Short mmCIF file of the C-alpha atoms (twelve columns), coordinates in Angstrom:
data_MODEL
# 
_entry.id   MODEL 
# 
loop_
_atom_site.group_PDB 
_atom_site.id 
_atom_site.type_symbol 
_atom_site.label_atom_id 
_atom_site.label_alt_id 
_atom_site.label_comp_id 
_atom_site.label_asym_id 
_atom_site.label_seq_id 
_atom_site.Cartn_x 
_atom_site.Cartn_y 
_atom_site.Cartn_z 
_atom_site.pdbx_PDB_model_num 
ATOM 1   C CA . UNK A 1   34.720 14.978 74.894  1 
ATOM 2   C CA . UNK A 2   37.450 17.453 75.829  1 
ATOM 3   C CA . UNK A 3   36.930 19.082 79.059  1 
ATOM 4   C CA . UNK A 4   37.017 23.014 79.092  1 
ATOM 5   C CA . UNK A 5   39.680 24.649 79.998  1 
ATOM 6   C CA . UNK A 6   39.801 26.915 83.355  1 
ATOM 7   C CA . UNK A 7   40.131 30.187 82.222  1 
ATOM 8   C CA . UNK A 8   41.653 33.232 84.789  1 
ATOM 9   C CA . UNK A 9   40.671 36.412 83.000  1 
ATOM 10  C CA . UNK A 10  42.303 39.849 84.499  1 
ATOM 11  C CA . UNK A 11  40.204 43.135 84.351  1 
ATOM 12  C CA . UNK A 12  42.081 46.107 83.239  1 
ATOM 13  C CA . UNK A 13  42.740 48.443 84.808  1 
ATOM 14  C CA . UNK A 14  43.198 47.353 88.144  1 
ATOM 15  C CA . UNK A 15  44.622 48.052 91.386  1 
ATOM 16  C CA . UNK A 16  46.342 51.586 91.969  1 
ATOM 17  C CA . UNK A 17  45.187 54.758 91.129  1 
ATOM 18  C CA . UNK A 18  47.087 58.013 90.987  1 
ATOM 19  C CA . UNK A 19  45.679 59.345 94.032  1 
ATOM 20  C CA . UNK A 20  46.002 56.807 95.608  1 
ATOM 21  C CA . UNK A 21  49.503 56.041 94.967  1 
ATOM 22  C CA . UNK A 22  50.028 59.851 95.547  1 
ATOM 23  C CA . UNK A 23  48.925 59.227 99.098  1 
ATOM 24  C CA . UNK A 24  50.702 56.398 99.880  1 
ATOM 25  C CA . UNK A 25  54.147 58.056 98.291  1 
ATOM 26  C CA . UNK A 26  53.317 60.862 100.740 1 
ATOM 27  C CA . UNK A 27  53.781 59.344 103.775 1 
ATOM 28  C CA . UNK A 28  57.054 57.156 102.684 1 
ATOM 29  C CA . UNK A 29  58.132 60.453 101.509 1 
ATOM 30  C CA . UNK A 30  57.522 62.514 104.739 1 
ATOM 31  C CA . UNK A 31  58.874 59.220 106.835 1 
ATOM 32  C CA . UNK A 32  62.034 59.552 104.885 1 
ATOM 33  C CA . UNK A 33  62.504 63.171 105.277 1 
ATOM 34  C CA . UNK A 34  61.431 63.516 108.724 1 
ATOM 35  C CA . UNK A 35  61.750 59.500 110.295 1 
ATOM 36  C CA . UNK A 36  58.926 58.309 112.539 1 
ATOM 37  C CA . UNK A 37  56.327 58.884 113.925 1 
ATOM 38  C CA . UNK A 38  54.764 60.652 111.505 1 
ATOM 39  C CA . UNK A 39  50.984 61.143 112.529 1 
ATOM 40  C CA . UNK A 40  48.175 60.076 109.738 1 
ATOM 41  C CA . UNK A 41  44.951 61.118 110.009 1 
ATOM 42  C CA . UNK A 42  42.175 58.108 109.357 1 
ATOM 43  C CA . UNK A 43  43.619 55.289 107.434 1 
ATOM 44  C CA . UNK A 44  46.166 56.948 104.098 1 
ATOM 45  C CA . UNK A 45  44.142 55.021 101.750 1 
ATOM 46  C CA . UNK A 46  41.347 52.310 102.737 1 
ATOM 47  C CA . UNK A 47  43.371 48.569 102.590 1 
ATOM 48  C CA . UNK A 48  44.632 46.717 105.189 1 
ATOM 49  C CA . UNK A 49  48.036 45.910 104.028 1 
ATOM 50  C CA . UNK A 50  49.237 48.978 103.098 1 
ATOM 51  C CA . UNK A 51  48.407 50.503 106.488 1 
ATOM 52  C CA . UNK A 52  50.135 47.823 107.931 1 
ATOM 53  C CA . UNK A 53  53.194 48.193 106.603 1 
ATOM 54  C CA . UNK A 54  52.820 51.896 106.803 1 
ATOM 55  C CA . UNK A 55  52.439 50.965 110.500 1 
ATOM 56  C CA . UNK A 56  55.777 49.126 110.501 1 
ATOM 57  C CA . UNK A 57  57.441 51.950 109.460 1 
ATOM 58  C CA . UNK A 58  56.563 54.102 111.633 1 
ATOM 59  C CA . UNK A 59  53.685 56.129 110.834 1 
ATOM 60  C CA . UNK A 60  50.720 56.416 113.520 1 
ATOM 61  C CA . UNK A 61  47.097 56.265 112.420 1 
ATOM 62  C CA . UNK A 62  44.800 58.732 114.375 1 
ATOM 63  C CA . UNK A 63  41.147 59.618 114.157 1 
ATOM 64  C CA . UNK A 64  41.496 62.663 115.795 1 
ATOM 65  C CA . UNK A 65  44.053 65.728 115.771 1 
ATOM 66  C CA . UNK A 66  43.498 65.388 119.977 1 
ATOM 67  C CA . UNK A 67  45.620 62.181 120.060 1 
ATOM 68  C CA . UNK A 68  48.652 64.271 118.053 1 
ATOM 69  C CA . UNK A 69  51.088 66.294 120.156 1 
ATOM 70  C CA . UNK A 70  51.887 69.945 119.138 1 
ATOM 71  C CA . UNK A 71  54.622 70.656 116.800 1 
ATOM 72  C CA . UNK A 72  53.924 66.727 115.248 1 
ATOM 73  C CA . UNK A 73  54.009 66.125 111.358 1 
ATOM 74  C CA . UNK A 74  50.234 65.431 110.238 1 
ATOM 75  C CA . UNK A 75  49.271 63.490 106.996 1 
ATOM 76  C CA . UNK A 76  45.806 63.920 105.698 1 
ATOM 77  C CA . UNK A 77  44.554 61.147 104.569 1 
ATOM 78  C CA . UNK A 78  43.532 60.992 100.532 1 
ATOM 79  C CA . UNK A 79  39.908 61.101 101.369 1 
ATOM 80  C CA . UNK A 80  39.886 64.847 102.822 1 
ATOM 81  C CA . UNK A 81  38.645 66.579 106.094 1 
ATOM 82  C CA . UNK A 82  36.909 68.978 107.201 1 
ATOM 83  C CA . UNK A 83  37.584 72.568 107.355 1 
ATOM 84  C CA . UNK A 84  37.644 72.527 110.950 1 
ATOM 85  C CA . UNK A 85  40.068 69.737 110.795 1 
ATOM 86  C CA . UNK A 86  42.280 72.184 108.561 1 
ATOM 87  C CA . UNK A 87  42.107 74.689 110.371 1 
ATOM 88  C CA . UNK A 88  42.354 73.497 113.682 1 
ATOM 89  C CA . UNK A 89  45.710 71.936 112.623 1 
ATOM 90  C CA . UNK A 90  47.152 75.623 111.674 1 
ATOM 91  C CA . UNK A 91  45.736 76.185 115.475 1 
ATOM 92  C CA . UNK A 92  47.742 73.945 116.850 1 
ATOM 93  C CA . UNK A 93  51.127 74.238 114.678 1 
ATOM 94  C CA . UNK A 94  50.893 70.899 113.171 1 
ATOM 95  C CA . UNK A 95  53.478 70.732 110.122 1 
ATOM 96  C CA . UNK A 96  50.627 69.427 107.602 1 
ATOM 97  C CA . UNK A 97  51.121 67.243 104.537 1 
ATOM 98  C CA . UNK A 98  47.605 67.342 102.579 1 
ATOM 99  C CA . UNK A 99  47.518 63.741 100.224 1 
ATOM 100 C CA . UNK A 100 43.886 64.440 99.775  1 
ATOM 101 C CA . UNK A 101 43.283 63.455 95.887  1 
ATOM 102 C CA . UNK A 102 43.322 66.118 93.952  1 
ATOM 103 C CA . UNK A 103 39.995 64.682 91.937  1 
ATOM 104 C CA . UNK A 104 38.522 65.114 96.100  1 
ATOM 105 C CA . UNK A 105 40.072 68.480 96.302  1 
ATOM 106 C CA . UNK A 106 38.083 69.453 93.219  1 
ATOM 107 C CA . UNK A 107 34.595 68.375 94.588  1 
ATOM 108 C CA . UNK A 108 35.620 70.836 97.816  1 
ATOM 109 C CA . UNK A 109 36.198 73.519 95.954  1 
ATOM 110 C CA . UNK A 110 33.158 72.709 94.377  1 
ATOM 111 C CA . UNK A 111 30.936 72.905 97.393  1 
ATOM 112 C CA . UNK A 112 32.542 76.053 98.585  1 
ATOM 113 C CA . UNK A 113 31.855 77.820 94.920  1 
ATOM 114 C CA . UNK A 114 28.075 76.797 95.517  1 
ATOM 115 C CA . UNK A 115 27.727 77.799 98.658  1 
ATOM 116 C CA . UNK A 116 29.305 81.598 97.759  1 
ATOM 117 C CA . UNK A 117 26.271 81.619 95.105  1 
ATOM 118 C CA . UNK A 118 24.152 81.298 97.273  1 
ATOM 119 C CA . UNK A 119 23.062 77.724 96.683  1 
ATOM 120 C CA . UNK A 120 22.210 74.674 99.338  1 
ATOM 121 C CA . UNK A 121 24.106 71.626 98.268  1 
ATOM 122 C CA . UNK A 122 23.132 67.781 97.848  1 
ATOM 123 C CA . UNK A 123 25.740 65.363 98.746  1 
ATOM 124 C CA . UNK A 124 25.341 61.823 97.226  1 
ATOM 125 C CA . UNK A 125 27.594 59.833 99.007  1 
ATOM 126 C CA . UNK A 126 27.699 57.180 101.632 1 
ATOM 127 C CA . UNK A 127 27.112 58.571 105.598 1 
ATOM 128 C CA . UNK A 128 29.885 57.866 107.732 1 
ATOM 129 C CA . UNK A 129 32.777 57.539 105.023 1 
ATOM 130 C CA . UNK A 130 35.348 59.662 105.106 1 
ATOM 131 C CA . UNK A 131 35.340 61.654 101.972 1 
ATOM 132 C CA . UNK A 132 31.958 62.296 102.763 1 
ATOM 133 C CA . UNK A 133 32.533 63.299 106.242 1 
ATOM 134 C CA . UNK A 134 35.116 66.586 104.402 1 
ATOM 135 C CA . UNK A 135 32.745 67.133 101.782 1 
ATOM 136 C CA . UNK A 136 30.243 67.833 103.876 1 
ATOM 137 C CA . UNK A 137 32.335 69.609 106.468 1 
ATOM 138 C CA . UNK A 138 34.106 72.149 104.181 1 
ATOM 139 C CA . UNK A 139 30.676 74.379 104.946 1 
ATOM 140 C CA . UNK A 140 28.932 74.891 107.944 1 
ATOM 141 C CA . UNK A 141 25.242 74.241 106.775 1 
ATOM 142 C CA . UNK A 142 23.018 74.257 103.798 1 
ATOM 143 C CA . UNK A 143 24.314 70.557 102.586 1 
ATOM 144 C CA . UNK A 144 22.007 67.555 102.759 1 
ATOM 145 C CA . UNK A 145 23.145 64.054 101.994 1 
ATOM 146 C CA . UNK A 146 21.121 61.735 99.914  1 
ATOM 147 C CA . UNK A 147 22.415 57.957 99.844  1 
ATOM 148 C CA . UNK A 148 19.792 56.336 97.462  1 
ATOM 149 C CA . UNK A 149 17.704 57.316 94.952  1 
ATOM 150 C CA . UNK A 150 14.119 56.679 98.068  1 
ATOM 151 C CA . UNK A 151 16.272 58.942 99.863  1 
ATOM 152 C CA . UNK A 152 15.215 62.001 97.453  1 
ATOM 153 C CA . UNK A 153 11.956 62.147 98.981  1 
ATOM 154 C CA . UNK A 154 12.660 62.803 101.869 1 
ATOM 155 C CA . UNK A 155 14.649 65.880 100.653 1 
ATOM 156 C CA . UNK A 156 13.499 69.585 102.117 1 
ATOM 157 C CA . UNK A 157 15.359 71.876 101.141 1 
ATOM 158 C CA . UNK A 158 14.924 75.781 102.364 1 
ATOM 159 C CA . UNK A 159 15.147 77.415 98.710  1 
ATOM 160 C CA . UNK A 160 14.801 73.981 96.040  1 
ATOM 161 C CA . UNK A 161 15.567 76.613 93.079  1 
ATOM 162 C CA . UNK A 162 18.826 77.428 94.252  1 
ATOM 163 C CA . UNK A 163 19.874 73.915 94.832  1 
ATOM 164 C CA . UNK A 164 22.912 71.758 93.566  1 
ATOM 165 C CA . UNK A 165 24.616 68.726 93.948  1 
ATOM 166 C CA . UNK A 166 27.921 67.133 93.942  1 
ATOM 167 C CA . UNK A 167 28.883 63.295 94.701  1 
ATOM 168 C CA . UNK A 168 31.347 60.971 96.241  1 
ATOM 169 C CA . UNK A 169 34.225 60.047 93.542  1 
ATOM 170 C CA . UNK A 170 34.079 56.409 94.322  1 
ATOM 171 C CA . UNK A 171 30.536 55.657 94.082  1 
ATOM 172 C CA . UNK A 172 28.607 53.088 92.140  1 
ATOM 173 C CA . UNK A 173 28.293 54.938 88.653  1 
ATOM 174 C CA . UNK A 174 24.667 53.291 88.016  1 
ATOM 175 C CA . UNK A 175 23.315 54.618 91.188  1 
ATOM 176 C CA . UNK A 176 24.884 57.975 90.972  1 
ATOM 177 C CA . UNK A 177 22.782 58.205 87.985  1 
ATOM 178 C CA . UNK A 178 19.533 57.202 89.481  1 
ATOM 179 C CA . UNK A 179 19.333 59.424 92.184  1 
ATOM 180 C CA . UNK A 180 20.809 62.501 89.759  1 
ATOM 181 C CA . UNK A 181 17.330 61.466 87.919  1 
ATOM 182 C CA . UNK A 182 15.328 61.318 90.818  1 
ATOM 183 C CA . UNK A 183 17.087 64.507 92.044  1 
ATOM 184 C CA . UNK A 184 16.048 66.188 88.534  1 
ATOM 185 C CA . UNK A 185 12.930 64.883 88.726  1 
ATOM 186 C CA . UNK A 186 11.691 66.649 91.929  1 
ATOM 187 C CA . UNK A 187 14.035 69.570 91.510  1 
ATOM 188 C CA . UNK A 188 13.779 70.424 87.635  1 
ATOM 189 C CA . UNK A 189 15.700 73.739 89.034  1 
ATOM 190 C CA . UNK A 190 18.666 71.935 90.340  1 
ATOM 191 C CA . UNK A 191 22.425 72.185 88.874  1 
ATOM 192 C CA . UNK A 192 25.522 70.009 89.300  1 
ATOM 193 C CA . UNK A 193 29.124 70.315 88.546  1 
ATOM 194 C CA . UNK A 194 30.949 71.042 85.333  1 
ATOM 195 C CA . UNK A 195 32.310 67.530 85.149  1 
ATOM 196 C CA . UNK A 196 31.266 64.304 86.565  1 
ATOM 197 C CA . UNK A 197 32.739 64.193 90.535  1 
ATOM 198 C CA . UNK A 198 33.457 60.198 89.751  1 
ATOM 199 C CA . UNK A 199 36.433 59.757 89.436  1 
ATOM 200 C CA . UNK A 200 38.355 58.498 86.351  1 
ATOM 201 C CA . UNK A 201 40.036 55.263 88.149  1 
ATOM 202 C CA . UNK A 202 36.695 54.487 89.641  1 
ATOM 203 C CA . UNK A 203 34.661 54.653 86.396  1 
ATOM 204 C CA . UNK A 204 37.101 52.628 84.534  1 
ATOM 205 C CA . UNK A 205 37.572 49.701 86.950  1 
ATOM 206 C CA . UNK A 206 33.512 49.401 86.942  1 
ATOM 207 C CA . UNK A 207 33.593 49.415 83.230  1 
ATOM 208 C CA . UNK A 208 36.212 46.692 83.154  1 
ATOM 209 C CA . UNK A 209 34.065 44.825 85.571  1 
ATOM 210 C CA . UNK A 210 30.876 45.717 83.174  1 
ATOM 211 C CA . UNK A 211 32.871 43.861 79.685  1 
ATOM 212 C CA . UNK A 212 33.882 40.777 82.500  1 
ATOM 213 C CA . UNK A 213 30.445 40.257 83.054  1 
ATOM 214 C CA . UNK A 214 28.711 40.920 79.742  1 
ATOM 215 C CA . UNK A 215 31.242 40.586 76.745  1 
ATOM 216 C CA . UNK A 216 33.772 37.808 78.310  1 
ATOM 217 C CA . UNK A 217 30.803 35.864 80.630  1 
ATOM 218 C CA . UNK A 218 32.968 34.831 83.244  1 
ATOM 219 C CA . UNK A 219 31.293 32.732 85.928  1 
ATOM 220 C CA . UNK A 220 32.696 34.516 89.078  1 
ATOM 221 C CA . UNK A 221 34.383 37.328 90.230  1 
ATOM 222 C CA . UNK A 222 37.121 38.362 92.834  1 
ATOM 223 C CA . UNK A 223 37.947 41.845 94.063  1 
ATOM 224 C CA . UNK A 224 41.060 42.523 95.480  1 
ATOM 225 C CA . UNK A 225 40.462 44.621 97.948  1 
ATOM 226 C CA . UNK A 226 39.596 45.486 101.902 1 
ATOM 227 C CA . UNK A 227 36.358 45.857 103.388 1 
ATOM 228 C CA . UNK A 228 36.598 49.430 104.144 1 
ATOM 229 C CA . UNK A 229 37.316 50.334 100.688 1 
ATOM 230 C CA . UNK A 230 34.430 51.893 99.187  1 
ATOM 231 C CA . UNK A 231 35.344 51.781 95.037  1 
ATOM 232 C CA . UNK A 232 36.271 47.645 96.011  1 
ATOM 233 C CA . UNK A 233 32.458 47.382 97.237  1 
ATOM 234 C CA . UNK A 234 31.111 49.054 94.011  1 
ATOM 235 C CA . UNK A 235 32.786 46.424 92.082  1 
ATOM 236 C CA . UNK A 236 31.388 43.330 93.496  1 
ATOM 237 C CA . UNK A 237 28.059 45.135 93.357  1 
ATOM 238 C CA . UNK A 238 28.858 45.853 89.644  1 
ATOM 239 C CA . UNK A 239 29.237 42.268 88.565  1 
ATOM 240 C CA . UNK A 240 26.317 40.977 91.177  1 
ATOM 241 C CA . UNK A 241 24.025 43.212 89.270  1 
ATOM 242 C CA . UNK A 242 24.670 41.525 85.983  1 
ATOM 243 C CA . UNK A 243 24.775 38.360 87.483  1 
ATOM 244 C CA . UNK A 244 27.875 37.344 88.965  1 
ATOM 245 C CA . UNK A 245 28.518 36.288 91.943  1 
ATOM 246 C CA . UNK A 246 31.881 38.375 93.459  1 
ATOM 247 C CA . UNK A 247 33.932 37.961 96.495  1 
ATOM 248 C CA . UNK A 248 35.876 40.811 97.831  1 
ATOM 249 C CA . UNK A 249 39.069 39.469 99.026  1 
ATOM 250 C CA . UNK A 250 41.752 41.150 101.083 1 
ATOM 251 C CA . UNK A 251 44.597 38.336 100.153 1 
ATOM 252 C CA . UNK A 252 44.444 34.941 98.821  1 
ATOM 253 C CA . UNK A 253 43.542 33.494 102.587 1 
ATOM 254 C CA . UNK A 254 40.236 34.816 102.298 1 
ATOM 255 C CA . UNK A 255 39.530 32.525 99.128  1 
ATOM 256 C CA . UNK A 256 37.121 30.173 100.073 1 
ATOM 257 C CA . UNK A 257 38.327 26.540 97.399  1 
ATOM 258 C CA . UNK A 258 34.575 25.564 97.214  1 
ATOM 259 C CA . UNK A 259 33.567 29.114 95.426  1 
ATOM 260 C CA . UNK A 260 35.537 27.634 92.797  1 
ATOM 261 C CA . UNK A 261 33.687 24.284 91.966  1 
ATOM 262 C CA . UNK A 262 32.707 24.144 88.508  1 
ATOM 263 C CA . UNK A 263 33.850 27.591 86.985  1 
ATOM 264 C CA . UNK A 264 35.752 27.818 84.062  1 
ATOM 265 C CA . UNK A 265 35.826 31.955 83.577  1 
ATOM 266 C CA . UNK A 266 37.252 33.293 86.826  1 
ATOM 267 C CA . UNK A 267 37.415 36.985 86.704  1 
ATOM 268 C CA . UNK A 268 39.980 39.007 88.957  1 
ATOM 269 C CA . UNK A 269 40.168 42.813 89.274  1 
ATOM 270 C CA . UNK A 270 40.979 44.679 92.352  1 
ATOM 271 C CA . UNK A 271 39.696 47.971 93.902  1 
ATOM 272 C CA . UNK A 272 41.870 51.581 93.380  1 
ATOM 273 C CA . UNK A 273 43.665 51.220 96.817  1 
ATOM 274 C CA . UNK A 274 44.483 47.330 96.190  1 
ATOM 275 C CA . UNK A 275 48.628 47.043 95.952  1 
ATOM 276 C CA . UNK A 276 50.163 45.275 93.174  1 
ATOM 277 C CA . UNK A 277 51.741 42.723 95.171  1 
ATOM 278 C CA . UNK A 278 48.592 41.465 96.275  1 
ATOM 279 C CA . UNK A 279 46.885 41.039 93.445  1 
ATOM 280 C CA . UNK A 280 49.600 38.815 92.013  1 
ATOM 281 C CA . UNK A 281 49.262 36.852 95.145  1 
ATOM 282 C CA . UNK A 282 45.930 36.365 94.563  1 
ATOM 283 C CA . UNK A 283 46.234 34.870 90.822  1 
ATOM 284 C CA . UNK A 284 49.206 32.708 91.878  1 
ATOM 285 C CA . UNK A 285 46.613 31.318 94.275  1 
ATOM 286 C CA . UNK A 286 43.805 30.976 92.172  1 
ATOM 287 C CA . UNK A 287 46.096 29.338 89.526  1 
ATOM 288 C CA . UNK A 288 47.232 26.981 92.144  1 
ATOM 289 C CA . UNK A 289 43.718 25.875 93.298  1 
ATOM 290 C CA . UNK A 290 42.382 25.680 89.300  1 
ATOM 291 C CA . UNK A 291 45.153 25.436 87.104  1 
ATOM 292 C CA . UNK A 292 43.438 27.811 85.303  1 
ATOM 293 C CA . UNK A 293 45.283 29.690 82.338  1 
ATOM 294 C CA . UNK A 294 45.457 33.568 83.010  1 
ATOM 295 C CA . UNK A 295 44.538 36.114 80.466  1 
ATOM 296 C CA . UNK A 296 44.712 39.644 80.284  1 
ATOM 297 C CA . UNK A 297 41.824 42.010 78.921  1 
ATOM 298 C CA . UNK A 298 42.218 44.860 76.891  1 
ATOM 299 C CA . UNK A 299 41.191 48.000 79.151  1 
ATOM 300 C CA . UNK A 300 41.492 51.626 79.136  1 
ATOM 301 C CA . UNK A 301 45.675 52.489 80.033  1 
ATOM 302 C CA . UNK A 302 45.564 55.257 82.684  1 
ATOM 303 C CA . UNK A 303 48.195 58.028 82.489  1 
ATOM 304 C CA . UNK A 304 47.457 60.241 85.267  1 
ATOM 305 C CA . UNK A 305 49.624 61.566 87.987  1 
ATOM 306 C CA . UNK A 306 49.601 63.767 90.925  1 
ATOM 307 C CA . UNK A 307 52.377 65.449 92.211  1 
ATOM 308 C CA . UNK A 308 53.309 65.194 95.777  1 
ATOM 309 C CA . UNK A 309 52.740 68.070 97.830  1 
ATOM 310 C CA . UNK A 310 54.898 71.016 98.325  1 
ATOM 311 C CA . UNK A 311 57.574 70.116 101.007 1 
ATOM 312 C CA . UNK A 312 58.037 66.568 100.021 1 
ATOM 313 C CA . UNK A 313 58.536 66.794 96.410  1 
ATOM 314 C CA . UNK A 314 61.950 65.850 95.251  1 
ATOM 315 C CA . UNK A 315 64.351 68.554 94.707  1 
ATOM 316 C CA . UNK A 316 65.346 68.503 91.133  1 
# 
């Protein structure tokens, strides 16, 4: 009987997004124009590599504006501050390059619009990460964060008919669903934005995962991604609730031979801060370990783009 053949099966899309790119393009740019250091505040984008080699080239990673001289070039990182962080950089003179994604930008202005009616806001969103953190900090108070669905409960709002919600753009799309329900559920009164705050890159790499795990039945699945990376996370969770086991890999040396014993479908996708480069790496290595034949799924082709911001963008 004629063995199976090892099949490497590539999600699409992958990898980059526009904001992210857009962030990443920022600093080079501003490294170019001005040469190191050039401060950045909390990592540019969330993966290893690409702060690394940002690192090389001079720019300086900072989690506060205190550890910046005066006068200094500042990046913002593409997951947003504060408004305290904002302004406290005009304080200070800081020449300021915002690379906070614009699809982030939008849930800010969001908040603020809200607040000025005269609502208390709902954040769904993970404590502790950074988008989250300038969400939450672009108003002073009347915003409550809710990371699961149980979490709704607990909810006491001062006026719950003047309440609304927005949500982190990387988040799981499933669970921003369930809590939305259990939001509406207890609050029948309560309104959210125009548009869904997920953002496009995120909601198609989860869908890609989704048709891996359901319509092409592979029998494991890699994420290229780091550990810090919040839309890489989603994914694995993605395929391990239909089923799948996933690894989330930072580079082929985190690929563990034995995960590969008897699997035929190996499906690879990466997370919306994952480079290129790495991603390749990762197939060449999986090819190497399997001898697997690689395939590429049909996917949604993503056309967005985000200029830079004003003072870096290229004179025409």
């Amino acid at each position: 009987m004629t063995e199976t053949p090892i099949e490497i099966l590539l999600a699409n899309p992958r990898g980059f997004c526009a904001g992210v790119e857009r962030a990443i393009e920022t600093v080079e740019r501003a490294l170019a124009l001005y040469g190191a250091p050039i401060y950045v505040r909390h990592e540019v984008v969330h993966n290893r590599h690409v702060v690394d080699n940002l690192r090389a080239r001079g720019a300086i990673f900072v989690e506060d504006l205190d550890e910046i001289p005066d006068g200094a070039t500042v990046i913002f990182s593409a997951h947003g501050v504060p408004l305290s962080v904002q302004q406290e950089a005009a304080r200070r003179g800081l020449r300021v390059f915002d690379a906070t994604c614009p699809l982030v930008t939008k849930v800010h202005l969001e908040v603020a619009r809200m607040h000025t009616q005269g609502r208390e806001i709902v954040m769904i969103g993970h404590g502790h990460h950074p988008e989250v953190e300038g969400t939450m900090g672009q108003i002073e108070d009347g915003i409550y964060l809710v990371e699961t669905a149980a979490d709704v409960a607990t909810l006491h709002p001062v006026r719950p008919e003047r309440l609304a919600y927005v949500t982190q753009t990387t988040l799981s799309v499933d669970d921003a669903a369930s809590i939305v329900a259990a939001l509406r559920s207890r609050f029948p009164a309560i309104t959210g934005p125009k548009k869904n705050d997920i953002c496009y890159a995120t909601q198609n790499r989860q869908d890609a995962v989704k048709r891996l795990a359901e319509q092409a039945d592979v029998d494991i699945v890699f994420v290229v991604g780091s550990k810090n990376s919040s839309n890489s996370n989603r994914l694995c969770e993605v395929a391990a609730l239909r089923g799948v086991t996933a690894h989330l890999v930072d580079d082929s040396g985190d690929i563990d031979p034995a995960w590969l014993a008897g699997k035929k479908k190996i499906g690879v996708t990466a997370g919306a801060s994952a480079p290129k480069s790495l991603i390749t790496e990762v197939i060449h290595h999986l090819r190497s370990l399997t001898g697997a034949t690689v395939h590429e799924r049909d996917g949604v082709l993503e056309t967005t783009a985000f200029p830079l911001p004003k003072g870096l963008q290229e004179k025409s």
